[in-house]
Coordinates of N, CA and C in Angstrom, one line a residue:
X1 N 100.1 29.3 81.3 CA 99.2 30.4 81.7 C 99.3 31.5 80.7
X2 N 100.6 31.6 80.0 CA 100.3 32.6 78.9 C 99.5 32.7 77.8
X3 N 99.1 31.1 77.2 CA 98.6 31.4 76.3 C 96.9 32.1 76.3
X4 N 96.7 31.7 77.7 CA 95.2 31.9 78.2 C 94.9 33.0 78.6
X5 N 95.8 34.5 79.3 CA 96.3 35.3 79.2 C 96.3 36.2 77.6
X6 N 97.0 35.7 76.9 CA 97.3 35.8 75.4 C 95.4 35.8 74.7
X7 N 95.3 34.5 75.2 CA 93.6 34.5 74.4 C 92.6 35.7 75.1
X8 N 92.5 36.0 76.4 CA 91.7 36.6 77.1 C 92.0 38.3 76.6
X9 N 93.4 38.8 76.4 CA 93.7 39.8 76.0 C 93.1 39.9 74.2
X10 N 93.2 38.6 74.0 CA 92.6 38.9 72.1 C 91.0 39.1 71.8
X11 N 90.5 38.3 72.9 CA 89.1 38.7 72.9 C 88.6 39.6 73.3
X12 N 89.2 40.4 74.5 CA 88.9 41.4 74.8 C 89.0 43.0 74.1
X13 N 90.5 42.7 73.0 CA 90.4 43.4 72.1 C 90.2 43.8 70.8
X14 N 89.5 42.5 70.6 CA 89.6 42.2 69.2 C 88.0 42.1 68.9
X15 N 87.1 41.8 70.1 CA 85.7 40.9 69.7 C 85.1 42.6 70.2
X16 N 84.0 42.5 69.0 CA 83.3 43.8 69.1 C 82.1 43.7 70.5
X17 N 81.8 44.8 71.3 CA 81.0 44.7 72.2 C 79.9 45.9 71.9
X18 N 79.3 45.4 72.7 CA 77.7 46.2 72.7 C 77.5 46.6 73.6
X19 N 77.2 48.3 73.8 CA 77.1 49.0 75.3 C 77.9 49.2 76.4
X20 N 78.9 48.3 76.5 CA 79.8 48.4 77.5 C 80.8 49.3 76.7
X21 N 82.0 49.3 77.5 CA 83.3 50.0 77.4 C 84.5 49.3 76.7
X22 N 85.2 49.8 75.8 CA 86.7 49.1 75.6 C 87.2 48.9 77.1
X23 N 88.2 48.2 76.6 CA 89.5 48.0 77.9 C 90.0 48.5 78.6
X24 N 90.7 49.7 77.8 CA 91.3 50.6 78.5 C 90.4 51.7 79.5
X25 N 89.2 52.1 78.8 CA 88.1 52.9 79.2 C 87.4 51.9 80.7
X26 N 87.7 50.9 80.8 CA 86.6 50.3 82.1 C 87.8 50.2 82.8
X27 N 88.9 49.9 82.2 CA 90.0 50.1 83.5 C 90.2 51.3 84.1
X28 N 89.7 52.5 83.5 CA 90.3 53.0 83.9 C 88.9 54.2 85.2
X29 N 87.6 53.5 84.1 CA 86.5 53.5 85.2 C 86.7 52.8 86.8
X30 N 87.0 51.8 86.5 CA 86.7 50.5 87.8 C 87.6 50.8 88.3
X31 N 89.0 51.3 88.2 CA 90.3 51.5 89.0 C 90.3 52.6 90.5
X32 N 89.5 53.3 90.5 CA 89.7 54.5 91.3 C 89.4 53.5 92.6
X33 N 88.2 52.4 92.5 CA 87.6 52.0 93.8 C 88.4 51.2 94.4
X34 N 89.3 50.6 94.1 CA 90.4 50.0 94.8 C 91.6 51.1 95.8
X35 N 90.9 52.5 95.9 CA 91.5 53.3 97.0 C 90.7 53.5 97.9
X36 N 89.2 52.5 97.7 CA 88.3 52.9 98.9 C 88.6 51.6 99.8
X37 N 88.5 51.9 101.3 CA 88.6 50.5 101.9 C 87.3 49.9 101.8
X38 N 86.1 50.2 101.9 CA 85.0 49.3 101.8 C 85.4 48.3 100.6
X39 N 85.6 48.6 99.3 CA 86.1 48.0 98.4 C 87.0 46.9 98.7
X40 N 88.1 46.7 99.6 CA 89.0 45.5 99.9 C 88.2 45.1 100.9
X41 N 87.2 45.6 101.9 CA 86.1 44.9 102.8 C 85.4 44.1 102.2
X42 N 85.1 44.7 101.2 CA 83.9 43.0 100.4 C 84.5 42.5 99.7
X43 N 86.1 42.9 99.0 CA 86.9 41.8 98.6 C 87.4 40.7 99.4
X44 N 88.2 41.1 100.2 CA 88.6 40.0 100.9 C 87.6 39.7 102.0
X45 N 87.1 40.4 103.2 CA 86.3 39.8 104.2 C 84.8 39.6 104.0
X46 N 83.9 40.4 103.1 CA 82.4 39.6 102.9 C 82.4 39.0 101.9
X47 N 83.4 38.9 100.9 CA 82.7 37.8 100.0 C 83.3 36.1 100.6
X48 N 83.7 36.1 101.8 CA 84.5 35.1 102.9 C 83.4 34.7 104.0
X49 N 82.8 35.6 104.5 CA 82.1 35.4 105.5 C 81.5 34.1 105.5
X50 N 81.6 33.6 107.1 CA 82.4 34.1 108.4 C 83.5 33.4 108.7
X51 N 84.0 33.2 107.6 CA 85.3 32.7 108.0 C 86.6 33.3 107.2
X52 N 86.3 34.5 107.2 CA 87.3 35.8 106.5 C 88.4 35.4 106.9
X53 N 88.5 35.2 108.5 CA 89.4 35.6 109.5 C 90.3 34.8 109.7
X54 N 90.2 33.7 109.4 CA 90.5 32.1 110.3 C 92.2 32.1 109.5
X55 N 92.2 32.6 108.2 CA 93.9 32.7 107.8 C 94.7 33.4 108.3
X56 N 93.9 34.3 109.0 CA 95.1 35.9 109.7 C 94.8 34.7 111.4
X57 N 94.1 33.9 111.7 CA 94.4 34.0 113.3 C 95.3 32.4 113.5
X58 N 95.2 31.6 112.1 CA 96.2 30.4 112.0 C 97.4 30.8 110.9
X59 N 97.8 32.1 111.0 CA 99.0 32.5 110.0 C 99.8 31.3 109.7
X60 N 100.2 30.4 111.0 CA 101.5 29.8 110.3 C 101.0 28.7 109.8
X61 N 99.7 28.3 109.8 CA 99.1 26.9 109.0 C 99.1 27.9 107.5
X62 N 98.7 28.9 107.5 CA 98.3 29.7 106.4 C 99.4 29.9 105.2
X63 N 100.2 30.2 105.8 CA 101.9 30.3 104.9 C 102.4 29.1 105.0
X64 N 101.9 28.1 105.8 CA 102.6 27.0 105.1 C 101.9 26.1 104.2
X65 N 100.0 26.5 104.5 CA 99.6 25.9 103.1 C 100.3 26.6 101.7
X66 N 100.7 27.9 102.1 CA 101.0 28.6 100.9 C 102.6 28.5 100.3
X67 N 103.1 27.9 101.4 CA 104.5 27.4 101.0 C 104.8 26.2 100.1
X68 N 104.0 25.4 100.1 CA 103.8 24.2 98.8 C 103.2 24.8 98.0
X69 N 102.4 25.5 97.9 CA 101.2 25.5 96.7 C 101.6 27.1 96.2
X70 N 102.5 27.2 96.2 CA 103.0 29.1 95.2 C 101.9 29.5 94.5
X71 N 101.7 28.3 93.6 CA 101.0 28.8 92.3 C 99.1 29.1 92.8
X72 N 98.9 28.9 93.6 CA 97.6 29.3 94.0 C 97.5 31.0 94.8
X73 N 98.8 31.4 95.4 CA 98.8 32.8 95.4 C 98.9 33.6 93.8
X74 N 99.7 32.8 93.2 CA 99.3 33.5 91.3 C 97.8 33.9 91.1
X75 N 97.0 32.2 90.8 CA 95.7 32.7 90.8 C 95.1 33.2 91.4
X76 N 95.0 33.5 92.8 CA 94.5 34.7 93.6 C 94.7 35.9 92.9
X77 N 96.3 36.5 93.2 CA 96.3 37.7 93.0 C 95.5 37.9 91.1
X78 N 95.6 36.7 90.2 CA 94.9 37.0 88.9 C 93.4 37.5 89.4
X79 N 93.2 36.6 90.2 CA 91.1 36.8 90.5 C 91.2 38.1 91.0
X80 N 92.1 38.8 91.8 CA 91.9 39.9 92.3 C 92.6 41.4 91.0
X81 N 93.3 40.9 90.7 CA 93.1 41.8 89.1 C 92.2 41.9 88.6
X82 N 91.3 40.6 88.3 CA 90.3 40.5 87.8 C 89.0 41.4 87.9
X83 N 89.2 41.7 89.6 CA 88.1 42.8 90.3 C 88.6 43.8 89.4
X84 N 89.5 44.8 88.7 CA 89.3 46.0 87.9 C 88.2 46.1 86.9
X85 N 87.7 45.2 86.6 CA 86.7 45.3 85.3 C 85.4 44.8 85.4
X86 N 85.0 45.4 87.2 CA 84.0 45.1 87.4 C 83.8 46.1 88.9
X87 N 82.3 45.8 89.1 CA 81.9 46.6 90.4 C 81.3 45.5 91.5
X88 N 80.6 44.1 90.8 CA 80.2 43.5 91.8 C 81.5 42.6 92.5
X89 N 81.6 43.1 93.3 CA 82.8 42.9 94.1 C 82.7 41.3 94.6
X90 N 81.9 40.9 95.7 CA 81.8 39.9 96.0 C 81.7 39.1 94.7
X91 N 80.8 38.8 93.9 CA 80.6 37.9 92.8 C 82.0 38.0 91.7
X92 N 82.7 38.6 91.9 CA 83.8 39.0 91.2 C 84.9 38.4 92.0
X93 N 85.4 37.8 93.4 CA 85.8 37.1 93.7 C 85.5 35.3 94.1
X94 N 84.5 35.1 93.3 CA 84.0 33.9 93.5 C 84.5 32.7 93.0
X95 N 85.6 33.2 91.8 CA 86.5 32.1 91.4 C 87.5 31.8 92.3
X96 N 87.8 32.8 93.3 CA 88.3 32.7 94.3 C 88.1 31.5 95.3
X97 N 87.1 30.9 95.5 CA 86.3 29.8 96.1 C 87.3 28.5 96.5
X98 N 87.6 28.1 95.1 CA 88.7 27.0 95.1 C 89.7 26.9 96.1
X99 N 90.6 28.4 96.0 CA 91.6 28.0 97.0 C 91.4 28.1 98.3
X100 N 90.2 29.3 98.5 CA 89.8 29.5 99.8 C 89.3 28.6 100.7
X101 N 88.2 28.1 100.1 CA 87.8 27.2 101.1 C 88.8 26.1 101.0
X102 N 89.4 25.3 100.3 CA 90.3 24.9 100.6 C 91.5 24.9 101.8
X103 N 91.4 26.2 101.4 CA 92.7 26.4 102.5 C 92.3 26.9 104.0
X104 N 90.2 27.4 104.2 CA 89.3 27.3 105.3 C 89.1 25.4 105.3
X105 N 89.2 24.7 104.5 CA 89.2 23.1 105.4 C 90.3 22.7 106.0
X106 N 91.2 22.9 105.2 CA 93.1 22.4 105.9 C 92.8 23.3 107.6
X107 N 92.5 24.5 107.3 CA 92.6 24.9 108.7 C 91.7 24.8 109.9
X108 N 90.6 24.5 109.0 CA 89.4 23.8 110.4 C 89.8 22.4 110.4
X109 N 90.1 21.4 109.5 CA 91.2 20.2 110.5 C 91.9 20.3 110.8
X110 N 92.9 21.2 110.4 CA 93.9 21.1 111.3 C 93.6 22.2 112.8
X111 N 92.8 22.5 113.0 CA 92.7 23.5 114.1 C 91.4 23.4 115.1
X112 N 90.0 23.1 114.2 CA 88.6 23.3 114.9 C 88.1 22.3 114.6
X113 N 88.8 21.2 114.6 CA 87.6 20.1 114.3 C 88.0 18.8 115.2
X114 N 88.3 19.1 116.2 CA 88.2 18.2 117.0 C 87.0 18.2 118.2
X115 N 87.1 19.3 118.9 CA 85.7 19.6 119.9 C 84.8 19.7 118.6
X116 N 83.7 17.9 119.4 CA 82.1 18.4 118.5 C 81.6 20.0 118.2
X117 N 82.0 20.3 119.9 CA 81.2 21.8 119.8 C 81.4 22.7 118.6
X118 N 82.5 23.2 118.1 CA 83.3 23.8 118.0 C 82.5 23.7 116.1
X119 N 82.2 22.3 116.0 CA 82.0 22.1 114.2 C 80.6 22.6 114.4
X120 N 79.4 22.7 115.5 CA 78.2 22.6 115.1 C 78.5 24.7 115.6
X121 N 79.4 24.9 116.5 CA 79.6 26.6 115.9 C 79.8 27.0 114.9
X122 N 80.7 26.2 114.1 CA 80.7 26.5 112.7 C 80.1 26.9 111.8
X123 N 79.0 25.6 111.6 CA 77.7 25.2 111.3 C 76.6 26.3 111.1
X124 N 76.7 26.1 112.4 CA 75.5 27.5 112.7 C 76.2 29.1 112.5
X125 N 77.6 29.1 112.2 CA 77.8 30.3 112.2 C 77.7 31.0 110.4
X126 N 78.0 29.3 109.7 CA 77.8 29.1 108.1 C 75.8 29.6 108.0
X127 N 75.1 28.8 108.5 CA 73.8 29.0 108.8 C 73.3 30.7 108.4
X128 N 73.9 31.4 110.0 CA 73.7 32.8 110.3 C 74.0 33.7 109.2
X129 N 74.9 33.3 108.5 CA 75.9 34.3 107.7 C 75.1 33.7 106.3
X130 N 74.3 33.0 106.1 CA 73.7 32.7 104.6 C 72.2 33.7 104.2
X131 N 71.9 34.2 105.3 CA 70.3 34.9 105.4 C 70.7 36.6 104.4
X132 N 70.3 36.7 104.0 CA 70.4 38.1 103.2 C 69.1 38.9 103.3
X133 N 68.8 39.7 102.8 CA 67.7 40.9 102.6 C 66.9 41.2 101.5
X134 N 68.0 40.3 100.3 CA 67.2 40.7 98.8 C 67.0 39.7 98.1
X135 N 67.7 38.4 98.8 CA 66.8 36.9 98.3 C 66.7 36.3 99.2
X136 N 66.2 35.1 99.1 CA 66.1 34.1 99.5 C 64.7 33.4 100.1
X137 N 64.4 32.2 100.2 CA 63.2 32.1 100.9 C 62.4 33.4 102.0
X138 N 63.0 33.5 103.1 CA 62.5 34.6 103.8 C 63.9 35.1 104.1
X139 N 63.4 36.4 103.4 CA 64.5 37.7 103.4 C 64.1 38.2 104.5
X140 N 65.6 38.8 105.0 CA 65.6 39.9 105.9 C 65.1 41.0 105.9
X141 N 64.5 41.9 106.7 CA 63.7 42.8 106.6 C 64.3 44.3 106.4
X142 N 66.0 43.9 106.3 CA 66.3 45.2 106.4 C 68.1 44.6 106.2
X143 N 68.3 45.8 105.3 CA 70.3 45.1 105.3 C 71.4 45.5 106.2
X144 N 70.8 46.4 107.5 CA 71.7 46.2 108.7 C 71.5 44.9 109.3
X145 N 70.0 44.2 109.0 CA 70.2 43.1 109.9 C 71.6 41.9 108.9
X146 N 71.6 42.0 108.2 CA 72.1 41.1 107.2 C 73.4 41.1 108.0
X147 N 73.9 42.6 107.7 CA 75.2 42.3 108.3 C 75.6 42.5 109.7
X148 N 74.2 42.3 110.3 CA 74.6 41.9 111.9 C 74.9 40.5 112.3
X149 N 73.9 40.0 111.3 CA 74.2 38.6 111.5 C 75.3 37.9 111.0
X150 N 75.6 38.5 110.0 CA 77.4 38.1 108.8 C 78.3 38.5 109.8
X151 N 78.4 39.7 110.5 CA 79.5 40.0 111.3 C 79.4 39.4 112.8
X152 N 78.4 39.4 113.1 CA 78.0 37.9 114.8 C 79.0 36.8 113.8
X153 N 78.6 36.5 113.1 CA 78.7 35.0 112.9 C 80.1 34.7 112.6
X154 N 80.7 36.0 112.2 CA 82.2 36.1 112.1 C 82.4 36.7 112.9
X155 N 82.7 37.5 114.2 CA 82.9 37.3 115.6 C 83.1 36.2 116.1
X156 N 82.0 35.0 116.3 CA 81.5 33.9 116.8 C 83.0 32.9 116.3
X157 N 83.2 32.5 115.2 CA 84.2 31.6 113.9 C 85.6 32.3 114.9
X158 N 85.5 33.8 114.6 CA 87.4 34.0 114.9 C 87.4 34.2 117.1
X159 N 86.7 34.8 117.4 CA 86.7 34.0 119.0 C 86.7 32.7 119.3
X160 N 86.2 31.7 118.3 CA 86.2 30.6 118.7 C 87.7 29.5 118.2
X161 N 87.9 30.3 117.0 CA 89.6 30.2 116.4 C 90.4 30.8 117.5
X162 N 90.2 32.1 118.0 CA 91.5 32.6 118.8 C 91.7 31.4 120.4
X163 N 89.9 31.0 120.6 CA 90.2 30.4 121.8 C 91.1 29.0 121.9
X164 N 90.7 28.2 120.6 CA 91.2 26.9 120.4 C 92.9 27.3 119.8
X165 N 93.2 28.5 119.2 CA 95.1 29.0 119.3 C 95.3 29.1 120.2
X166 N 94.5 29.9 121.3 CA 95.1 29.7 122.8 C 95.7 28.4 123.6
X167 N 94.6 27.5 123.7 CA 95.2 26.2 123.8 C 96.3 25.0 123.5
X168 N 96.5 25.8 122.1 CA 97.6 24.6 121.5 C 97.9 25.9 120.1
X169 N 99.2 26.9 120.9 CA 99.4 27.4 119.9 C 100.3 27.1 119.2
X170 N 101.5 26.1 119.2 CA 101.8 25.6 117.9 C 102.0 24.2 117.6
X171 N 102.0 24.1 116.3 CA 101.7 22.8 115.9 C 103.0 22.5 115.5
X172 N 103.6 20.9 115.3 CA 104.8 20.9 114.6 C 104.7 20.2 113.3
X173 N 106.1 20.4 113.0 CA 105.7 20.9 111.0 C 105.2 19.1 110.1
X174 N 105.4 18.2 111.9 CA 105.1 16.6 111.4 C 103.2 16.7 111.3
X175 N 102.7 17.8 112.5 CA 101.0 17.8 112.3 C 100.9 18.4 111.1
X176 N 101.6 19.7 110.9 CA 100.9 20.2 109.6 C 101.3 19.6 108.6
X177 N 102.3 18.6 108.2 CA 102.3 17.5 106.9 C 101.2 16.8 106.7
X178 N 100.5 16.7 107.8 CA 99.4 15.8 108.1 C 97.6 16.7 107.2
X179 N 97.7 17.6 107.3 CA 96.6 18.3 107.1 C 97.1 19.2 105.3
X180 N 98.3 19.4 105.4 CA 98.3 20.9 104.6 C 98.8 19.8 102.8
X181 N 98.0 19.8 102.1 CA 98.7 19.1 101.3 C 100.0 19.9 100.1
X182 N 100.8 19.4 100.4 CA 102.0 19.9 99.0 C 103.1 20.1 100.4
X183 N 102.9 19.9 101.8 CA 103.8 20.2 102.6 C 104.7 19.6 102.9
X184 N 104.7 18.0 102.5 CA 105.7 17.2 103.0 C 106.6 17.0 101.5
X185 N 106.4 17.9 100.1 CA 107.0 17.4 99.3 C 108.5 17.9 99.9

């Protein structure tokens, strides 16, 4: 990881740029907004929607995907450094993808995917949460509706998570070998 590190810091100060900022100058632009909470709102829970939630309401599947796999909290926390040297927030966590949804499948098998019902809630709640206001085939008319339907749809995902933890709230560490991979090393 260092040498890539090593390279990303040489290009960044070594290769001449046009219109933008040195290094130090955008860090020290971009840094203030990480004291706003909207800012960790579209970092962590809309650039996720609607399934922001599903690691905070299966914590212990959550830490134990993350107890095999250390090195994937590294590259998080890198992608989330990463947000300093930028404003579009969401698109700026999108290398983020990899582990997330990853670690949104380990926990809808291991948690939401047994009731049919439960996968075509999903579905439809992925569906709800894809419509936006400023693309797409037919845009929304307006960007409260956008995020009435991003936040329904994520309501809908973590009620339907807390109801199925209700049922069967813990798993033993022989199920979660079964689903979480790096857990049975």
């Amino acid at each position: 990881m260092l040498p890539g590190l090593a390279v990303f810091l040489a290009l960044r100060l070594l290769v001449g740029h046009t219109g933008g900022l040195d290094l130090p100058a955008q860090l020290a632009r971009a840094a203030p907004k990480l004291l706003l909470p909207e800012t960790w709102l579209r970092l962590l829970g809309n650039a996720f929607l609607p399934v922001s939630l599903l690691p905070l309401v299966f914590w212990r599947s959550t830490l134990a995907f993350f107890r095999g796999q250390r090195y994937l909290l590294l590259y998080l926390a890198l992608i989330l450094v990463s947000t300093f040297f930028g404003f579009d927030n969401e698109r700026l966590m999108a290398p983020a993808f990899i582990v997330v949804y990853l670690l949104i499948a380990v926990l809808i098998e291991t948690h939401l995917a047994a009731p049919v019902g439960l996968r075509w809630l999903l579905a439809g709640a992925g569906f709800a949460a894809s419509f936006q206001h400023l693309i797409g085939r037919f845009p929304l008319p307006s960007p409260w509706l956008t995020y009435a339907l991003s936040l329904g749809a994520m309501l809908c995902v973590t009620l339907a998570a807390l109801w199925t933890l209700r049922r069967s709230p813990h798993l033993t560490p022989a199920t979660l070998a079964l689903h979480v991979p790096g857990l049975n090393r």
